[in-house]
Short mmCIF file of C-alpha atoms in Angstrom, two decimals:
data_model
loop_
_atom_site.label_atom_id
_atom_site.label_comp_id
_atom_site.label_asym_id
_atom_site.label_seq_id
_atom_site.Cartn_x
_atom_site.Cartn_y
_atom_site.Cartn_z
CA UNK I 174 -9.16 -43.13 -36.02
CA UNK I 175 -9.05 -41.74 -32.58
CA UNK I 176 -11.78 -40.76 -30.97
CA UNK I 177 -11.61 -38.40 -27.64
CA UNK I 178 -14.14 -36.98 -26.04
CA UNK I 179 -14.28 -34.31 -23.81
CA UNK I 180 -17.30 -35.29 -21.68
CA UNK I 181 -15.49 -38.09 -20.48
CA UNK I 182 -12.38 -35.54 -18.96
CA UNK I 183 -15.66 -33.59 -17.76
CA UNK I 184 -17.03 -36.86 -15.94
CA UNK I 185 -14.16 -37.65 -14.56
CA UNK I 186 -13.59 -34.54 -13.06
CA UNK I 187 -16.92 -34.32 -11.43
CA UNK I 188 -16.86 -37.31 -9.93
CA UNK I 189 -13.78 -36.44 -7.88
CA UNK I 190 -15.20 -32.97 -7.32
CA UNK I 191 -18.14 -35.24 -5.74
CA UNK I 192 -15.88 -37.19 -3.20
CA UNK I 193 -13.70 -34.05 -2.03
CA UNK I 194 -13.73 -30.41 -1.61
CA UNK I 195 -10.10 -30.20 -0.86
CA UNK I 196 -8.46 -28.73 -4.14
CA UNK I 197 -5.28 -30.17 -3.72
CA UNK I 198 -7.03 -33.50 -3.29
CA UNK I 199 -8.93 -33.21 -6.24
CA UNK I 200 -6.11 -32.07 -8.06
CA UNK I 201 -3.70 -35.19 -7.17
CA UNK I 202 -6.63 -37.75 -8.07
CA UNK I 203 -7.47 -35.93 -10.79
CA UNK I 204 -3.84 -36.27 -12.39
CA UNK I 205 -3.68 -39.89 -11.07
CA UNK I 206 -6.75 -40.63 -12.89
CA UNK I 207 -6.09 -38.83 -16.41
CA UNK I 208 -2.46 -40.57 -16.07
CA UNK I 209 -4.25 -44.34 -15.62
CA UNK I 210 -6.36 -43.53 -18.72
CA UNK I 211 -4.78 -41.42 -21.01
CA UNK I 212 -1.11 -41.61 -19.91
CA UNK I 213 -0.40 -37.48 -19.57
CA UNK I 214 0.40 -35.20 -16.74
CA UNK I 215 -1.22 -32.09 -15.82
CA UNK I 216 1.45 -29.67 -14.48
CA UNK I 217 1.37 -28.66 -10.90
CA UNK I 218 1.27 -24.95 -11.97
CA UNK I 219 -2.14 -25.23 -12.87
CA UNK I 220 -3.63 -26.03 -9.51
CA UNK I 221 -2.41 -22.15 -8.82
CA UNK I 222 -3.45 -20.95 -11.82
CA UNK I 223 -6.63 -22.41 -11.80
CA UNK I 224 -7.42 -21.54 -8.28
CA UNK I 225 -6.03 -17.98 -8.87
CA UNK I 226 -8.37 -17.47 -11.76
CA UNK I 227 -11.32 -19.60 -11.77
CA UNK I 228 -11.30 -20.52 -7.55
CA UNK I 229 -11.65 -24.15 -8.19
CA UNK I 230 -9.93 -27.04 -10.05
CA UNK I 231 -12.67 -29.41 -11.21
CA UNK I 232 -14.47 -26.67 -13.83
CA UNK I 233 -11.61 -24.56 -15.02
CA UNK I 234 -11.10 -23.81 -18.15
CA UNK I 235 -7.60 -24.02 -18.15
CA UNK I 236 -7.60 -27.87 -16.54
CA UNK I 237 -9.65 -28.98 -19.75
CA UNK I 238 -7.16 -27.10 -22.21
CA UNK I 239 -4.14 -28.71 -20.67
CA UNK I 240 -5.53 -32.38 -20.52
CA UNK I 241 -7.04 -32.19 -24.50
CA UNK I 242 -3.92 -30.71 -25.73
CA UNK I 243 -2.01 -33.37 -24.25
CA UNK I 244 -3.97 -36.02 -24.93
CA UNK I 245 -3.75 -34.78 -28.27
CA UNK I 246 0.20 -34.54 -28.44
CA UNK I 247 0.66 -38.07 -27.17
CA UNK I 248 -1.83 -39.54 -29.58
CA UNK I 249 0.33 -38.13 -32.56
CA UNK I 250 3.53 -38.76 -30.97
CA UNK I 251 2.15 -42.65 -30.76
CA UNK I 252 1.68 -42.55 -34.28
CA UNK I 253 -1.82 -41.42 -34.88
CA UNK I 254 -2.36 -39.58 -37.55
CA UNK I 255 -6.55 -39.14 -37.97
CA UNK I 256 -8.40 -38.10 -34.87
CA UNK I 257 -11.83 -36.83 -33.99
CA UNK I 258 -12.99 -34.54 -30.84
CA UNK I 259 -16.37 -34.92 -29.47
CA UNK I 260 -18.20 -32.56 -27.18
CA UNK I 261 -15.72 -29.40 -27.21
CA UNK I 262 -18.72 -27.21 -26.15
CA UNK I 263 -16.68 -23.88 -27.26
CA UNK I 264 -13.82 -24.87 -25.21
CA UNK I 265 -10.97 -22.42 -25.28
CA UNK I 266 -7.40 -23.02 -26.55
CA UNK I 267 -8.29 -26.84 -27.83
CA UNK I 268 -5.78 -27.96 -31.19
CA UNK I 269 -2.56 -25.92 -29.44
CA UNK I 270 -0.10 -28.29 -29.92
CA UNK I 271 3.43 -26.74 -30.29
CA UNK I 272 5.03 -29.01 -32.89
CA UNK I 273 8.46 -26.97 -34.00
CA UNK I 274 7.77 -29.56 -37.58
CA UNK I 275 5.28 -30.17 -39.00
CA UNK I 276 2.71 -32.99 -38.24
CA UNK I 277 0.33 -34.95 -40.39
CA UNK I 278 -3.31 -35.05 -38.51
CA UNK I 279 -6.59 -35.08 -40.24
CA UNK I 280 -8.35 -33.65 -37.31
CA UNK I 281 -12.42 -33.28 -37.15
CA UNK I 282 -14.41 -31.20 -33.93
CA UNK I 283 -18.08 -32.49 -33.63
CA UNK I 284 -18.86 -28.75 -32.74
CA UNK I 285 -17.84 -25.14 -32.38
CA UNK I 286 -14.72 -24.42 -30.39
CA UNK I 287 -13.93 -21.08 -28.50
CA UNK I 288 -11.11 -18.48 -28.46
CA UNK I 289 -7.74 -19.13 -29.89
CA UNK I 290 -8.34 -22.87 -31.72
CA UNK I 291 -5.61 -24.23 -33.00
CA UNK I 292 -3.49 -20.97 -32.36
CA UNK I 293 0.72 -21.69 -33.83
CA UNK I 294 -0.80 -24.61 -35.75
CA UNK I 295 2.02 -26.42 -38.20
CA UNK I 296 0.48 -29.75 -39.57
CA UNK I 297 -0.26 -30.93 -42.72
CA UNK I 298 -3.52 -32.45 -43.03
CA UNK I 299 -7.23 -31.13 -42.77
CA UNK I 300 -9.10 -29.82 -39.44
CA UNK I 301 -12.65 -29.52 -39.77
CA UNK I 302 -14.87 -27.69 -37.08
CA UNK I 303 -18.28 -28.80 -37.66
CA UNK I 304 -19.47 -25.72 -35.82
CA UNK I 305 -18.24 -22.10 -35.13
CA UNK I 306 -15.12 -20.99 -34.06
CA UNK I 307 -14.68 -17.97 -31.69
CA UNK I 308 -11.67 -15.14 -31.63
CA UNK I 309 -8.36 -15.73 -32.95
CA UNK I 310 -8.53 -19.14 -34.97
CA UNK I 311 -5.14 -20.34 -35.64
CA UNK I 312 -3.57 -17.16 -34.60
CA UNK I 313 0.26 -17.91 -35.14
CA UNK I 314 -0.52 -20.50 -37.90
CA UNK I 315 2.74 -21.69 -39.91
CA UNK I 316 1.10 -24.54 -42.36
CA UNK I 317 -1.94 -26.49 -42.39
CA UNK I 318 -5.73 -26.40 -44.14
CA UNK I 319 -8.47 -25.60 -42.12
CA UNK I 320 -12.37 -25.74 -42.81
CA UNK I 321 -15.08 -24.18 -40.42
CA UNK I 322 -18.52 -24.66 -41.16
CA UNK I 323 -20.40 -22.05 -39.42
CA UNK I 324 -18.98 -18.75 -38.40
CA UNK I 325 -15.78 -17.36 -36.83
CA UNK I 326 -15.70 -14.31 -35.23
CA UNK I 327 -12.94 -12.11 -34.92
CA UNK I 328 -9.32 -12.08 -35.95
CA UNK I 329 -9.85 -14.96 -37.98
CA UNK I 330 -5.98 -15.84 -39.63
CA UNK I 331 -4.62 -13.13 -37.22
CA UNK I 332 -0.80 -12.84 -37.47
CA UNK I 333 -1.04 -15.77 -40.26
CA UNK I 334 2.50 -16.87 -40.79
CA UNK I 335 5.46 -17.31 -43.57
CA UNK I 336 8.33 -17.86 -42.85
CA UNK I 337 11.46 -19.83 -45.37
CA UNK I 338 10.16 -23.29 -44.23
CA UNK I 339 6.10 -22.28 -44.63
CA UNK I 340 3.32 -20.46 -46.23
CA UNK I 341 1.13 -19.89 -43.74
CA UNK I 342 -2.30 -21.84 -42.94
CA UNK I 343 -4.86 -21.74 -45.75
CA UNK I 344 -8.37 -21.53 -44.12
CA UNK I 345 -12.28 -21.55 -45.24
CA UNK I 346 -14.77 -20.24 -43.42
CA UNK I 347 -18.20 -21.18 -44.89
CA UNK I 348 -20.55 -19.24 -43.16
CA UNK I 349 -18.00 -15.58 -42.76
CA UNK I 350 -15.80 -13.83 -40.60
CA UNK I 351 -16.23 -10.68 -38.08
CA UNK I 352 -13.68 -8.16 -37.53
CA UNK I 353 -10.45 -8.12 -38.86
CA UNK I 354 -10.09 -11.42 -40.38
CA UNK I 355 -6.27 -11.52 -41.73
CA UNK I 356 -5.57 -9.27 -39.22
CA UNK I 357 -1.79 -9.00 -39.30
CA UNK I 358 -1.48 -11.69 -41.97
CA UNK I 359 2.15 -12.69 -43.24
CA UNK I 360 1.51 -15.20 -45.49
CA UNK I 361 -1.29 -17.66 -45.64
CA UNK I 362 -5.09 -17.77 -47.47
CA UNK I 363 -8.35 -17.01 -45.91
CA UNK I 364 -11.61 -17.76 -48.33
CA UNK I 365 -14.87 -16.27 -46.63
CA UNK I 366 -18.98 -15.64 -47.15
CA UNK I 367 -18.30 -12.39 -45.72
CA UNK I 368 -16.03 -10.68 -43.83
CA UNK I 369 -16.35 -7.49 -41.11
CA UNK I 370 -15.31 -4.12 -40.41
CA UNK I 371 -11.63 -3.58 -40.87
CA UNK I 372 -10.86 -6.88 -42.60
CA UNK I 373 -7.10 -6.92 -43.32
CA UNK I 374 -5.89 -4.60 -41.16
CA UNK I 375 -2.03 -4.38 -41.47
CA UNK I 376 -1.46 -7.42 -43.94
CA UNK I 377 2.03 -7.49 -45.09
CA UNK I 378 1.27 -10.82 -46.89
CA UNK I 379 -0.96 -13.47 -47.50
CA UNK I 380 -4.80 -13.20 -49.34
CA UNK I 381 -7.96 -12.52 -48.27
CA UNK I 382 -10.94 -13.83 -50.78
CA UNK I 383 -14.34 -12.62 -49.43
CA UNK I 384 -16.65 -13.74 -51.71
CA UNK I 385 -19.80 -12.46 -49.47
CA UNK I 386 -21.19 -9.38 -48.84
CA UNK I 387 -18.77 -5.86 -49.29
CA UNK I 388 -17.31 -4.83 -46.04
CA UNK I 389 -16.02 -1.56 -44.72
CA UNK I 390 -13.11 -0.24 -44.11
CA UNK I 391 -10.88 -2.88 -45.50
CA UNK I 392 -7.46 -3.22 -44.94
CA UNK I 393 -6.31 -0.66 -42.61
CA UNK I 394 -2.56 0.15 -42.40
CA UNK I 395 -1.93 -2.82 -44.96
CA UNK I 396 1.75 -2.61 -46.45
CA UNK I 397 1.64 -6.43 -48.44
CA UNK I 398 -0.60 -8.62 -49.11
CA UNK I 399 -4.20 -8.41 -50.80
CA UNK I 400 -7.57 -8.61 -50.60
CA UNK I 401 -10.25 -9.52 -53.70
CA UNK I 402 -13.93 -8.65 -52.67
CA UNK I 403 -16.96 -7.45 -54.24
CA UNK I 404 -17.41 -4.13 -55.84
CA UNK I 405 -18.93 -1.64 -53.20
CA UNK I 406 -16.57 -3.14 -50.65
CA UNK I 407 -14.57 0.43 -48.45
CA UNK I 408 -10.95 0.47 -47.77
CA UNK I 409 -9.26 2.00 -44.43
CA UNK I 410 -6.73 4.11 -44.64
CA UNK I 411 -3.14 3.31 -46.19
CA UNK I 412 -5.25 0.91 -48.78
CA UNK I 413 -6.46 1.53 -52.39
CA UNK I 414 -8.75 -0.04 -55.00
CA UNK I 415 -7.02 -1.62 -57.88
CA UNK I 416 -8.63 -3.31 -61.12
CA UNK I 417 -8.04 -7.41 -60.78
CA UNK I 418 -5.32 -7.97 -63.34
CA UNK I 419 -4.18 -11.09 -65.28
CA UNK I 420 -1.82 -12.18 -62.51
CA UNK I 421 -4.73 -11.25 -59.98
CA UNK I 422 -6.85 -13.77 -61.52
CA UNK I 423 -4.01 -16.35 -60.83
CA UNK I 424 -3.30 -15.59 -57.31
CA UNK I 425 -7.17 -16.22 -57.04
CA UNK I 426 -6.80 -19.61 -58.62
CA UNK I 427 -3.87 -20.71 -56.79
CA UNK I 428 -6.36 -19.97 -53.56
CA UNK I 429 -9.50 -21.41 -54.74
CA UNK I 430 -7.44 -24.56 -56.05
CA UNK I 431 -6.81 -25.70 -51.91
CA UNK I 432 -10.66 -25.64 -51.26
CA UNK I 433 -11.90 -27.31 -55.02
CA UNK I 434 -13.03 -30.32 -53.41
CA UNK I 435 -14.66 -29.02 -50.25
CA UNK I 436 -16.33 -26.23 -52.84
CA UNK I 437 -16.94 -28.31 -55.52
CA UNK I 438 -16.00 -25.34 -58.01
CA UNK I 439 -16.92 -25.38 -61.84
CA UNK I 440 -14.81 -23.52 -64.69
CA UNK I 441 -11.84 -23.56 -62.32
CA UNK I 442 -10.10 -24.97 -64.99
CA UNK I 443 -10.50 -22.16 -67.72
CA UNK I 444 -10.59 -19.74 -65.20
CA UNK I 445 -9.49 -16.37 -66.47
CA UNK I 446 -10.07 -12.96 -67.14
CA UNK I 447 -11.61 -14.34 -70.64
CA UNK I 448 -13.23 -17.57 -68.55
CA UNK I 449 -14.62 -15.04 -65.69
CA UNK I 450 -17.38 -16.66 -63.79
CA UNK I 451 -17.22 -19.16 -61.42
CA UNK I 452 -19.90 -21.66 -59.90
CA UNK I 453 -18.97 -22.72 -56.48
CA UNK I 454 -21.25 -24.96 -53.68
CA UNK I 455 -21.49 -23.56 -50.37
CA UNK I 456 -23.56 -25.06 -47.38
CA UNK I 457 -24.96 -26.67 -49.86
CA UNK I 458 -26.04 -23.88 -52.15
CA UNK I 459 -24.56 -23.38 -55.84
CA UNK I 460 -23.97 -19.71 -56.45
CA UNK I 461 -22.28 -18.12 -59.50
CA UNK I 462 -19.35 -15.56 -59.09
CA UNK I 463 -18.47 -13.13 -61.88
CA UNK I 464 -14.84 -12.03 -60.57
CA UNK I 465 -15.97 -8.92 -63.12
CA UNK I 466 -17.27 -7.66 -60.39
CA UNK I 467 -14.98 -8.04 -58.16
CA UNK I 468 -11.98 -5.43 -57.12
CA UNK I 469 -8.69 -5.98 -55.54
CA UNK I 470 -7.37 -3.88 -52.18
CA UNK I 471 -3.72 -3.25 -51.63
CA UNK I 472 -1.24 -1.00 -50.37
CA UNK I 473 -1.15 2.36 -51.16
CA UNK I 474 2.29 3.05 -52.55
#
């Protein structure tokens, strides 16, 4: 397993920040330097950029996302296939990695990660955040499992893909979502302990399984797709409240079937509208489900 972590790039970087002022010093050492010990090349577009936006070079943003991502990308072009990130410290844009096929990466963060993690993601594998994860996790996602184990906020699965060659990612998020989680969704699975205000606004595919608290205003403008959440849950306009059918509860089981293991679900098995109630371990916690109670939220047609 590979191991990177990010307060060495940030050490590194300071200590040419402490030898010179002069950006497009720091810049070339700084390149020389990440070259020498991880073998990539930071772009000479990003001095402007980050001078443009963040008026230095040593603490932007956009210097970190560049050299992780590419560190990253030349680890799994070198054959690595299991790595873990240390010290991400809600670092934007981290797990972007723009593989047109996909790659196999078991992939753990020893944190929470900001805006935009693993946005286009196409991988097959698991990536575990062992913290939150901000706006727009794997936004763009064509394939992959993902598992956070504290929060994500909004536009969690936004834009979710499928496509002839994928499904879409398939993602648990342990401790819920905010706003419009499965906003936009294609294809794709998102299982949450709750999930905010306008929750499936305009899915035209994929599944939404909130198994915390009701929301409001569900699915918005949705024309595919659907969404199974506890009675007392609202729907937005363009949606409607259906009764979970047979096939329902099978769509449910094909979703709950990618997270068994990490939910260590019992009666998955017999599951059915005869064989209704579930037990699944969350955070530790074993809770019981009766999908009785639950309703399904679709398109009004």
């Amino acid at each position: 397993m590979y191991i990177l972590d990010i307060d060495e790039i940030r050490s590194i970087a300071v200590s040419i920040g402490s030898m010179t002022s002069n950006p497009d010093e720091q810049f070339e050492r700084l390149n020389f330097t990440l070259y020498k010990k991880y073998r990539i090349d930071l772009p000479k577009g990003l001095k402007k950029a980050s001078l443009e936006k963040f008026k230095d070079i040593i603490s932007s943003p956009l210097v970190y996302e560049r050299a992780v991502n590419s560190i990253l990308k030349r680890k799994i072009i070198e054959g690595e296939n299991k790595i873990t990130i240390k010290n991400p410290k809600a670092l934007y844009r981290i797990g972007i990695l723009s593989f047109r096929e996909p790659i196999k990466l078991d992939l753990i963060v020893e944190g929470s990660v900001g805006n935009f993690f693993a946005v286009g993601c196409n991988f097959n594998g698991t990536w575990t955040v062992k913290g939150h994860s901000e706006n727009g996790l794997a936004d763009k996602g064509y394939s992959g499992k993902i598992v956070v184990d504290g929060f994500a906020t909004e536009l969690a699965g936004q834009n979710n893909q499928a496509r002839e060659d994928s499904d879409g990612v398939d993602i648990l998020v342990r401790r819920g979502c905010m706003e419009r989680a499965m906003g936009q969704a294609r294809g794709g699975s998102l299982i949450t302990f709750g999930a905010g205000y306008n929750s499936g606004l305009y899915m035209s595919g994929g599944v939404l399984l909130n198994l915390g608290a009701p929301g409001k205003s569900f699915g918005p403008g949705m024309v595919g797709g659907a969404i199974y959440s506890p009675q007392g849950t609202t729907v937005g306009e363009g949606a409607t409240i259906r009764d979970i059918t047979k096939k329902d509860y099978q769509v449910i089981l094909s979703v709950l079937k990618k997270f068994q293991t990490e939910l260590d679900i019992k009666g998955l098995d017999n599951f059915s509208p005869e064989n209704h109630v579930l037990y699944i371990t969350n955070n530790g916690n074993c809770e019981e489900y009766d999908f009785k109670n639950f309703i399904k939220i679709s398109a009004h047609n």
